[in-house]
Amino acid sequence: MSSNSNSHPPEYELSQSGRIITFRAKGSWTLRDIGPIDEALSQKLEALDYDAVHYDVADVSELDTAGAYMFARAVRTASGECHEWEVIAGSTGQRTLVQAAADAVMGRPPEPTRQWYDSLTNMGRASERFFLESIDTIAFIGQFFVVLFKMLLRPRTIRWKSVVALTEEIGLNAAPIVMTLCFFIGAVIAYLGANLLSTFGASVFMVDLVGVSVLRELAPIITAILIAGRSDSAFTAQIGAMKMRQEIDAMTVLGLDTFEVLVVPRALACLISLPILTFLGMMSGIFAGMLIAWLGGLDISPILFFARLNEVVELKQFWIGMAKTPFFAIIIALIGCRQGLAVTGSVDSLGARTTTSVVQAIFAVIAVDAVFALFFFQMGI
Amino acid sequence: MALKIDKTASPMEARGILTQFGSNVIHEDLNFHLPRGEIVGLVGGSGTGKSVLMNTLLGLKEPEGGMIRYFGYDREELSAEQRFELNTQIGVLFQGGALFSSLTVRENIMVPLREHTDLPVKLMRELADMKIHMVGLPPQSATLYPSDLSGGMKKRAGLARSLALDPEILFLDEPTAGLDPVGANAFDELILGLREAMDLTVLLITHDLDTLYTTCDKVAVLVDKHIAIVDSLPKVIAYEHPWVQEYFGGPRSRAALSAGKT
């Protein structure tokens, strides 16, 4: 690189007299030069047996801390005992550098990796974390309800401004994407139904299929998963960044309750947005089903489609779908906020928490949906 | 073409620098140079653009006018590869330390070594540990992450990283801000010691009058959008400018001055 284009490579000479070795060096001893001689020098020094080192560095043209460190190798390597050293020829600056290098105390080497041990440890840690996480999440939900009920008793304490702003962000801005996705899903189900059922000559039953599946399951769960990916990650990142910049600490000191200021508005915004989004999703899915039934080669006219829909799909399917949305809303908002508040100082933890947050939210949404399905089935609804 | 660094050339020289954000002019016709082997303290009121000046000198912000030369080379005229080499001659300590939070202290210091040299990893580790020792951190801090360090330790670790490649020029942005007086004194001593050992040219941005009195060979005053004077402290104190008079004539300055003299 720059400095060794015209400088001399590092050279050295070790001579021993009695228990003293003389380390005579010349050439350029800098960071860019010492790489090649590192190994050989160490080996040579290890082969020698001595008590003291004399440095003759008067002929060294360039010296930096890395070069000085190589000199100090002689003091370091010698079988761990305390050694005397002296710079017998050299400038003050060189002496200072060698002094600094000889004094340096090494830190612990990095932990060696033990494959089996580490993977076992990681597994253990992961399971422990899973339990602790679950307990913490449940505790967080409990705390949220306590604060929420307190605030409901005094509705003036609810920050409606931020609730409205967040509803715009979570609800209104997500409406196009939710409707588009539900449209596709509705169309796919309609095609699937049309194909399968036409083999029995019962293609008109696809109206039942689209109606029930979109209203009862697909629209709520697609919306919830989408919002989990979209808003939950935003909650974690926002709150996490606030935590990293000590804004959360500042709030606490100023007497603001983080639950009141950050968590409750987000949860309320989700509670408002999710049912509306789900409703839009349902309409969009049904509309897609109707289009496929009409134009997709089945010749079921919209009038027939809606007549059939009215006849076979009861209103309760709609309400079953809608009934799940507040639960999803609370889950998404609380997991996002909790993970955000759990961020610590490092950038890594922000990334890890955001990932955890989205994964947990989607997992929880699907798990809760399964529980609901089981519940409704057992109740015969 | 490899870059030949002439160590006797003027390390850094800026001429006619113009910086502005929109219509807001920060620096106008700013001339400044660093004398070799000296510690220059840069002072100026809050908002006069000291940090902006540092960023401009470092090439993080392009000036709207003027030119900056390092060791006689105009940064603009260098190829990307040469600029990369030039950067190995410049160490920077940012205000908060700017350590990479996903790496340990030792790994932080090894980053420039990995990037610019091809030394064996073990040797890099040892050199990093030596730098940790040189900046006065305990050896066990090598395996700690920045989030485990106090503010002062972060600054020391940041300094160790900036020294990793044995640079010729060191930029320090408020190195003693936020440190207790004992820590600040120790940091001042450290900078003097390192300058001695590593033959550094240092630009030190500071508000700490004690640091100015004890550490700096020369003081540069950034006022009225340019560097008004670069000279030894007594001459700067005698400089006829209302802001300079206020700055060095205040009770804090007098206290620091008398403490520095005893």
XYZ file of C-alpha atoms in Angstrom:
643
model
C 0.000 0.000 0.000
C 1.004 3.600 0.320
C 4.057 3.551 2.498
C 5.807 0.381 1.421
C 6.155 1.380 -2.199
C 9.585 2.806 -1.522
C 10.266 1.727 2.062
C 12.351 -1.248 3.112
C 10.740 -4.397 4.399
C 11.233 -5.063 8.102
C 14.386 -6.963 8.946
C 15.639 -8.203 12.253
C 18.539 -10.006 13.819
C 18.509 -11.849 17.124
C 21.774 -12.466 18.910
C 22.164 -14.006 22.322
C 24.880 -13.474 24.877
C 24.276 -15.145 28.201
C 20.686 -14.632 29.298
C 20.321 -11.467 27.266
C 19.223 -11.295 23.647
C 19.791 -8.306 21.455
C 16.998 -7.490 19.047
C 18.449 -5.497 16.189
C 15.865 -4.192 13.739
C 15.956 -2.123 10.602
C 13.670 -1.129 7.766
C 10.077 -0.110 8.057
C 7.999 -1.619 10.856
C 4.458 -0.473 10.272
C 1.011 -1.986 10.148
C 1.396 -2.562 6.427
C 4.739 -4.299 6.640
C 4.611 -6.649 9.579
C 2.060 -9.177 8.303
C 4.579 -11.498 6.571
C 7.066 -11.739 9.469
C 4.557 -12.199 12.295
C 4.587 -16.011 12.299
C 8.338 -16.487 11.828
C 9.298 -13.993 14.524
C 7.075 -15.660 17.091
C 8.537 -19.052 16.357
C 12.115 -17.837 16.557
C 11.485 -16.124 19.871
C 9.821 -19.191 21.313
C 12.879 -21.276 20.470
C 15.131 -19.003 22.499
C 15.587 -19.017 26.267
C 16.386 -15.646 27.839
C 15.733 -13.264 30.706
C 16.198 -9.839 29.191
C 15.903 -8.093 25.840
C 17.955 -5.230 24.471
C 16.487 -3.367 21.543
C 18.624 -1.707 18.963
C 16.124 0.133 16.771
C 18.251 3.045 15.598
C 18.072 1.847 11.968
C 14.307 1.530 11.892
C 13.051 4.009 9.320
C 9.395 3.924 10.223
C 7.727 2.651 13.332
C 4.115 2.656 14.421
C 2.217 0.947 17.215
C 1.880 -2.286 15.263
C 5.639 -2.436 14.686
C 6.297 -1.659 18.322
C 3.951 -4.454 19.238
C 6.079 -6.855 17.217
C 9.144 -5.741 19.177
C 7.310 -6.271 22.398
C 6.615 -9.840 21.316
C 10.104 -10.612 22.597
C 9.101 -9.554 26.116
C 5.757 -11.242 25.923
C 6.577 -14.612 24.449
C 9.390 -15.524 26.822
C 7.727 -18.289 28.814
C 5.377 -16.027 30.707
C 7.913 -14.692 33.204
C 8.580 -11.053 33.884
C 11.421 -9.845 31.723
C 13.645 -6.875 31.635
C 13.966 -4.907 28.499
C 15.770 -1.840 27.402
C 16.060 0.231 24.249
C 19.805 0.577 23.880
C 19.679 2.544 20.660
C 16.717 4.461 19.323
C 14.855 7.764 19.566
C 12.589 8.890 22.394
C 9.549 8.435 20.233
C 10.502 4.848 19.475
C 11.139 4.214 23.154
C 7.664 5.532 24.029
C 6.068 3.264 21.482
C 7.886 0.155 22.669
C 7.003 1.077 26.232
C 3.326 1.356 25.310
C 3.449 -1.968 23.522
C 5.287 -3.794 26.300
C 2.865 -2.499 28.913
C -0.237 -3.560 27.019
C -2.326 -6.186 28.764
C -4.270 -8.536 26.546
C -7.970 -9.086 27.066
C -9.585 -12.481 27.245
C -9.643 -14.327 23.931
C -13.087 -14.632 22.406
C -15.123 -17.595 23.625
C -14.216 -20.675 21.605
C -17.190 -22.158 19.785
C -18.204 -25.606 20.999
C -20.682 -26.898 18.505
C -22.650 -29.390 20.583
C -22.477 -27.446 23.771
C -23.511 -24.242 22.035
C -26.434 -25.749 20.176
C -27.690 -27.356 23.386
C -27.282 -24.091 25.256
C -29.088 -22.228 22.515
C -31.943 -24.712 22.610
C -32.197 -24.352 26.361
C -32.065 -20.577 26.149
C -34.703 -20.545 23.419
C -37.138 -22.670 25.404
C -36.581 -20.593 28.515
C -37.136 -17.437 26.508
C -40.320 -18.856 25.019
C -41.812 -19.424 28.476
C -40.674 -16.076 29.824
C -41.969 -14.329 26.714
C -45.378 -15.980 27.048
C -45.649 -15.027 30.704
C -44.541 -11.470 29.996
C -46.986 -11.096 27.135
C -49.879 -12.289 29.296
C -48.786 -9.967 32.102
C -48.625 -7.126 29.617
C -52.153 -7.840 28.415
C -53.340 -7.816 32.027
C -51.636 -4.524 32.716
C -53.146 -3.078 29.569
C -56.685 -3.911 30.669
C -56.125 -2.407 34.094
C -54.932 0.843 32.517
C -57.687 0.751 29.885
C -60.467 0.385 32.453
C -58.991 3.148 34.549
C -58.976 5.367 31.508
C -62.498 4.394 30.508
C -63.684 5.612 33.898
C -62.187 8.985 33.041
C -62.596 9.207 29.251
C -60.943 12.621 29.146
C -57.581 10.972 29.794
C -57.755 9.062 26.526
C -55.646 10.750 23.869
C -58.228 10.947 21.104
C -55.993 12.975 18.844
C -53.391 10.263 18.588
C -56.114 7.604 18.371
C -57.518 9.357 15.298
C -54.073 9.853 13.737
C -53.178 6.222 14.323
C -56.525 5.044 12.973
C -55.786 6.864 9.756
C -52.382 5.181 9.566
C -53.520 1.692 10.546
C -57.003 1.657 9.066
C -57.486 4.079 6.228
C -54.042 3.655 4.695
C -54.305 -0.119 4.822
C -57.778 -0.272 3.234
C -56.650 -0.499 -0.421
C -54.195 -3.329 0.196
C -56.641 -5.265 2.399
C -59.383 -4.965 -0.211
C -57.087 -5.968 -3.042
C -55.843 -9.042 -1.219
C -59.302 -10.142 -0.170
C -60.454 -9.654 -3.757
C -57.780 -12.058 -4.969
C -58.496 -14.584 -2.246
C -62.237 -14.419 -2.978
C -61.546 -14.945 -6.687
C -59.249 -17.900 -6.014
C -61.814 -19.582 -3.758
C -64.527 -18.985 -6.327
C -62.484 -20.566 -9.104
C -61.529 -23.498 -6.899
C -65.166 -24.051 -5.929
C -66.400 -23.683 -9.472
C -63.887 -26.213 -10.750
C -64.458 -28.832 -8.067
C -68.221 -28.506 -7.858
C -68.897 -28.452 -11.576
C -67.700 -32.078 -11.735
C -70.801 -32.935 -9.669
C -72.935 -30.566 -11.656
C -73.413 -28.575 -8.503
C -71.518 -25.458 -9.421
C -74.120 -23.191 -7.860
C -72.839 -24.350 -4.473
C -69.738 -22.266 -5.027
C -71.816 -19.346 -3.754
C -72.077 -21.120 -0.399
C -68.372 -21.843 -0.421
C -67.338 -18.264 -1.178
C -69.881 -16.786 1.221
C -69.051 -18.955 4.197
C -65.285 -19.092 3.787
C -64.801 -15.391 3.107
C -67.163 -14.166 5.803
C -66.283 -16.636 8.484
C -62.553 -17.176 8.066
C -60.674 -15.633 5.209
C -61.470 -11.942 5.424
C -60.821 -11.712 9.193
C -57.624 -13.702 9.126
C -56.152 -12.123 5.986
C -56.829 -8.667 7.380
C -55.347 -9.556 10.745
C -52.203 -11.056 9.242
C -51.759 -8.080 6.978
C -52.113 -5.621 9.820
C -49.794 -7.779 11.927
C -47.136 -7.443 9.252
C -47.821 -3.819 8.482
C -48.665 -2.027 11.713
C -47.249 -4.367 14.317
C -43.731 -3.955 12.907
C -44.266 -0.195 12.806
C -45.308 -0.166 16.486
C -42.222 -2.095 17.523
C -39.884 0.037 15.455
C -41.406 3.336 16.611
C -41.504 2.476 20.277
C -38.146 0.711 20.077
C -36.468 3.747 18.551
C -38.049 5.927 21.241
C -36.682 3.562 23.836
C -33.189 3.697 22.324
C -33.201 7.476 22.320
C -34.350 7.539 25.940
C -37.651 9.186 24.992
C -39.483 6.555 27.032
C -37.323 7.362 30.056
C -38.037 11.043 29.545
C -41.784 10.334 29.475
C -41.605 8.358 32.693
C -39.669 11.101 34.429
C -42.143 13.726 33.207
C -44.914 11.690 34.804
C -46.433 10.370 31.578
C -47.592 6.786 31.679
C -46.205 4.943 28.653
C -49.292 2.759 28.644
C -51.583 5.757 28.481
C -49.552 7.606 25.889
C -48.320 4.838 23.615
C -50.092 1.547 24.162
C -53.748 2.458 24.726
C -54.038 4.763 21.679
C -52.514 2.078 19.464
C -54.813 -0.586 20.847
C -57.879 1.623 20.434
C -56.869 2.526 16.897
C -56.526 -1.167 16.092
C -59.868 -1.878 17.744
C -61.519 0.711 15.531
C -59.651 -0.143 12.334
C -59.672 -3.913 12.248
C -63.483 -4.502 12.177
C -63.880 -1.861 9.483
C -61.034 -3.281 7.422
C -62.420 -6.783 7.863
C -65.828 -5.600 6.696
C -64.250 -4.022 3.605
C -62.323 -7.222 3.020
C -65.508 -9.295 3.234
C -67.304 -7.108 0.743
C -64.361 -7.185 -1.609
C -64.063 -11.001 -1.388
C -67.758 -11.549 -2.011
C -67.642 -9.124 -4.900
C -64.766 -11.098 -6.426
C -66.768 -14.323 -5.998
C -69.730 -12.717 -7.722
C -67.601 -11.550 -10.641
C -66.105 -15.011 -11.128
C -69.547 -16.626 -10.896
C -70.911 -14.252 -13.470
C -68.037 -13.874 -15.931
C -65.951 -16.947 -15.163
C -67.925 -19.326 -17.335
C -70.583 -20.442 -14.833
C -73.275 -18.026 -15.948
C -74.532 -17.331 -12.464
C -75.928 -13.825 -12.734
C -75.415 -11.360 -9.881
C -79.108 -11.552 -9.066
C -78.969 -15.304 -8.754
C -75.706 -15.046 -6.792
C -77.165 -12.719 -4.179
C -80.457 -14.611 -3.999
C -78.529 -17.790 -3.299
C -76.252 -15.972 -0.837
C -79.270 -14.637 1.081
C -80.852 -18.035 1.128
C -77.987 -20.240 2.309
C -75.462 -18.062 4.089
C -76.924 -16.918 7.354
C -76.104 -13.570 8.889
C -74.413 -15.365 11.770
C -71.474 -16.253 9.482
C -70.845 -12.555 9.141
C -71.045 -12.002 12.876
C -68.752 -14.941 13.604
C -66.156 -13.326 11.361
C -66.623 -9.925 12.919
C -66.597 -11.264 16.473
C -63.006 -12.352 16.123
C -61.638 -9.013 14.956
C -61.450 -7.203 18.342
C -59.396 -10.094 19.702
C -57.031 -9.924 16.776
C -56.801 -6.164 17.167
C -55.789 -6.373 20.823
C -53.275 -9.134 20.141
C -51.604 -7.225 17.312
C -51.409 -3.917 19.132
C -50.185 -5.334 22.412
C -47.543 -7.625 20.957
C -46.188 -4.774 18.850
C -46.042 -2.370 21.782
C -44.608 -4.902 24.201
C -41.776 -5.857 21.872
C -41.076 -2.193 21.255
C -40.771 -1.504 24.965
C -38.471 -4.522 25.348
C -35.860 -3.045 22.976
C -32.542 -2.346 24.688
C -29.675 -0.093 23.607
C -28.353 -1.930 20.592
C -29.407 -1.847 16.960
C -29.411 -5.645 16.968
C -32.070 -5.794 19.622
C -34.290 -3.441 17.591
C -34.030 -5.772 14.616
C -34.545 -8.907 16.697
C -37.529 -7.428 18.534
C -39.211 -6.305 15.314
C -38.843 -9.791 13.887
C -40.091 -11.426 17.079
C -42.987 -9.034 17.169
C -44.256 -9.857 13.675
C -43.710 -13.590 14.107
C -45.462 -13.628 17.482
C -48.367 -11.552 16.214
C -49.012 -13.734 13.169
C -48.602 -16.876 15.258
C -51.009 -15.580 17.891
C -53.574 -14.508 15.298
C -53.645 -17.944 13.699
C -53.623 -19.756 17.061
C -56.511 -17.660 18.376
C -58.397 -18.245 15.156
C -57.965 -21.996 15.605
C -59.270 -21.755 19.162
C -62.289 -19.848 17.884
C -62.952 -22.439 15.208
C -62.873 -25.181 17.842
C -65.109 -23.174 20.143
C -67.714 -22.414 17.481
C -67.685 -26.024 16.333
C -68.271 -27.352 19.847
C -71.041 -24.823 20.416
C -72.621 -25.992 17.194
C -72.637 -22.497 15.702
C -1.883 4.461 -8.876
C -0.973 4.072 -5.240
C -1.003 7.156 -3.132
C 2.338 8.355 -1.842
C 1.911 10.064 1.494
C 4.575 12.637 2.094
C 4.621 12.908 5.842
C 6.422 16.212 5.833
C 3.742 17.903 3.707
C 1.068 19.970 5.383
C -1.377 17.383 6.708
C -4.544 19.331 6.012
C -5.251 22.585 4.328
C -8.593 24.164 3.463
C -9.005 27.213 1.277
C -12.002 29.392 0.567
C -14.521 26.913 1.901
C -18.152 27.813 1.286
C -20.841 25.735 2.915
C -24.514 26.468 2.872
C -27.780 24.736 3.511
C -30.221 26.222 1.044
C -29.800 29.968 1.385
C -28.370 29.655 4.878
C -24.624 30.257 4.600
C -22.638 28.451 7.301
C -19.068 29.107 6.229
C -17.838 31.675 3.764
C -14.266 32.071 2.526
C -12.983 29.876 5.326
C -9.244 29.262 5.323
C -7.652 26.839 7.722
C -4.708 24.534 7.982
C -3.355 22.083 10.514
C 0.321 22.487 11.394
C 2.099 19.140 11.495
C 2.429 17.440 14.876
C 0.335 20.001 16.701
C -2.932 19.841 18.576
C -5.278 22.532 17.338
C -8.371 23.314 19.343
C -11.378 24.590 17.395
C -13.771 26.784 19.325
C -16.885 28.624 18.294
C -20.360 29.365 19.597
C -23.099 26.795 19.438
C -24.521 26.654 15.936
C -21.528 28.237 14.209
C -20.975 24.989 12.363
C -18.005 23.344 14.053
C -19.320 19.871 13.429
C -20.357 20.870 9.913
C -16.794 22.024 9.319
C -15.462 18.715 10.554
C -17.847 16.817 8.273
C -16.786 18.990 5.361
C -13.100 18.389 6.066
C -13.767 14.663 6.320
C -15.575 14.615 2.999
C -18.873 13.576 4.555
C -20.347 16.774 3.195
C -19.328 18.347 -0.069
C -18.580 22.053 0.322
C -20.333 24.394 -2.122
C -17.012 26.024 -2.875
C -13.323 26.006 -2.058
C -10.885 23.152 -1.822
C -9.411 20.866 0.776
C -5.955 19.358 0.504
C -4.574 16.481 2.528
C -0.794 16.039 2.350
C -0.889 18.228 -0.722
C -3.561 16.167 -2.507
C -6.901 17.632 -3.469
C -9.458 15.085 -2.376
C -11.618 15.887 -5.398
C -8.885 14.860 -7.809
C -8.126 11.500 -6.231
C -9.524 8.252 -7.548
C -11.862 6.267 -5.306
C -9.023 3.888 -4.477
C -6.666 6.692 -3.544
C -9.311 8.299 -1.382
C -9.703 4.985 0.380
C -5.975 4.992 1.078
C -6.060 8.589 2.224
C -8.771 7.668 4.688
C -6.392 5.263 6.429
C -4.356 8.324 7.398
C -7.296 9.993 9.087
C -8.817 8.891 12.371
C -12.099 10.305 13.641
C -13.736 10.242 17.033
C -17.390 11.222 16.729
C -19.252 12.821 19.591
C -21.001 9.740 20.919
C -18.172 7.376 19.987
C -20.222 6.011 17.034
C -19.246 2.447 17.861
C -20.961 -0.318 15.919
C -23.423 -1.581 18.462
C -23.561 -5.124 17.127
C -19.816 -5.674 17.607
C -17.709 -5.976 20.743
C -15.136 -3.310 21.515
C -12.357 -5.514 20.163
C -14.289 -6.262 16.975
C -15.004 -2.561 16.564
C -11.283 -1.818 16.592
C -10.625 -4.714 14.238
C -13.035 -3.349 11.612
C -10.522 -0.900 10.044
C -7.759 -3.510 10.324
C -9.845 -6.097 8.495
C -10.823 -3.577 5.869
C -7.400 -2.105 5.141
C -4.805 -4.768 5.966
C -4.380 -8.497 5.466
C -2.833 -9.400 8.808
C -3.558 -12.730 10.497
C -6.700 -12.512 12.638
C -4.806 -13.386 15.802
C -2.405 -10.505 15.273
C -5.289 -8.129 14.569
C -6.850 -9.204 17.830
C -3.626 -8.538 19.696
C -3.185 -5.149 18.071
C -6.765 -4.279 18.984
C -6.074 -5.268 22.584
C -2.981 -3.112 22.590
C -5.041 -0.119 21.417
C -7.564 -0.868 24.152
C -4.728 -0.727 26.637
C -3.296 2.443 25.122
C -6.548 4.363 25.544
C -6.718 3.270 29.149
C -9.568 0.778 29.033
C -9.348 -2.327 31.213
C -8.492 -5.529 29.303
C -11.827 -7.159 30.102
C -13.665 -4.456 28.137
C -12.408 -6.101 24.922
C -15.293 -8.558 24.898
C -17.979 -6.103 26.001
C -20.577 -4.587 23.692
C -20.948 -0.811 23.392
C -24.280 -0.917 25.227
C -22.422 -2.233 28.295
C -20.028 0.729 28.367
C -20.357 4.072 30.117
C -20.165 7.306 28.119
C -16.497 7.836 28.927
C -15.583 4.273 28.056
C -17.426 4.586 24.747
C -15.323 7.624 23.899
C -12.149 5.777 24.764
C -13.226 2.798 22.693
C -14.093 5.158 19.818
C -10.649 6.705 20.149
C -9.047 3.259 20.088
C -10.903 2.501 16.858
C -9.854 5.799 15.298
C -6.222 4.955 16.157
C -6.405 1.413 14.787
C -4.543 2.202 11.576
C -2.000 4.564 13.158
C -3.356 7.597 11.331
C -1.388 10.795 10.818
C -4.330 13.072 11.505
C -6.884 12.707 14.244
C -10.206 14.540 14.383
C -11.846 14.673 17.782
C -15.368 16.039 18.135
C -16.007 17.126 21.710
C -13.946 14.342 23.264
C -14.433 15.498 26.841
C -18.105 16.544 26.640
C -20.147 14.574 29.118
C -17.157 13.268 31.058
C -16.610 14.029 34.713
C -13.626 16.327 35.456
C -11.425 13.410 36.484
C -12.280 11.495 33.327
C -11.871 14.639 31.211
C -8.427 15.292 32.685
C -7.419 11.721 32.058
C -8.631 12.051 28.479
C -6.583 15.215 27.989
C -3.491 13.433 29.303
C -4.261 10.521 27.043
C -4.387 12.700 23.950
C -1.104 14.379 24.877
C 0.497 10.986 25.507
C -0.737 9.538 22.240
C 0.413 12.563 20.297
C 3.835 12.027 21.835
C 3.915 8.324 21.067
C 2.272 8.286 17.658
C 3.328 11.652 16.272
C -0.225 12.760 15.601
C -1.662 15.937 14.178
C -4.877 16.605 16.017
C -7.917 18.786 15.382
C -9.930 18.977 18.551
C -13.385 20.515 18.598
C -14.240 21.429 22.146
C -16.168 23.607 24.506
C -14.067 22.478 27.414
C -11.853 25.380 28.437
C -9.680 23.152 30.591
C -8.913 21.007 27.579
C -8.003 24.118 25.595
C -5.629 25.327 28.272
C -3.937 22.028 29.008
C -3.899 20.219 25.689
C -3.896 22.507 22.694
C -0.810 24.033 21.098
C -2.943 26.364 19.039
C -6.503 27.548 19.147
C -8.642 28.271 16.090
C -11.688 30.476 16.498
C -14.679 29.923 14.223
C -16.673 33.141 14.255
C -18.495 35.223 11.629
C -18.564 32.240 9.244
C -14.797 31.869 9.015
C -11.734 31.015 11.059
C -10.774 34.380 12.482
C -7.472 33.413 14.067
C -5.288 30.359 14.587
C -2.629 31.028 17.150
C -1.288 30.174 20.573
C -3.726 30.691 23.381
C -2.357 33.981 24.836
C -2.530 35.600 21.398
C -6.057 34.323 20.837
C -7.115 35.680 24.208
C -5.721 39.066 23.231
C -7.569 39.016 19.882
C -9.923 41.946 19.474
C -13.308 40.474 18.747
C -16.361 40.826 20.961
C -17.198 37.121 20.899
C -13.611 36.052 21.609
C -13.397 38.547 24.448
C -16.639 37.282 25.904
C -15.609 33.665 25.500
C -12.214 33.935 27.132
C -13.105 36.810 29.463
C -15.954 34.988 31.190
C -15.690 33.688 34.735
C -15.403 30.054 33.590
C -12.474 30.872 31.367
C -10.667 32.821 34.091
C -11.122 29.949 36.515
C -9.782 27.446 34.010
C -6.890 29.728 33.132
C -5.791 30.185 36.733
C -6.166 26.459 37.341
C -4.081 25.765 34.252
C -1.309 28.076 35.389
C -0.883 26.616 38.862
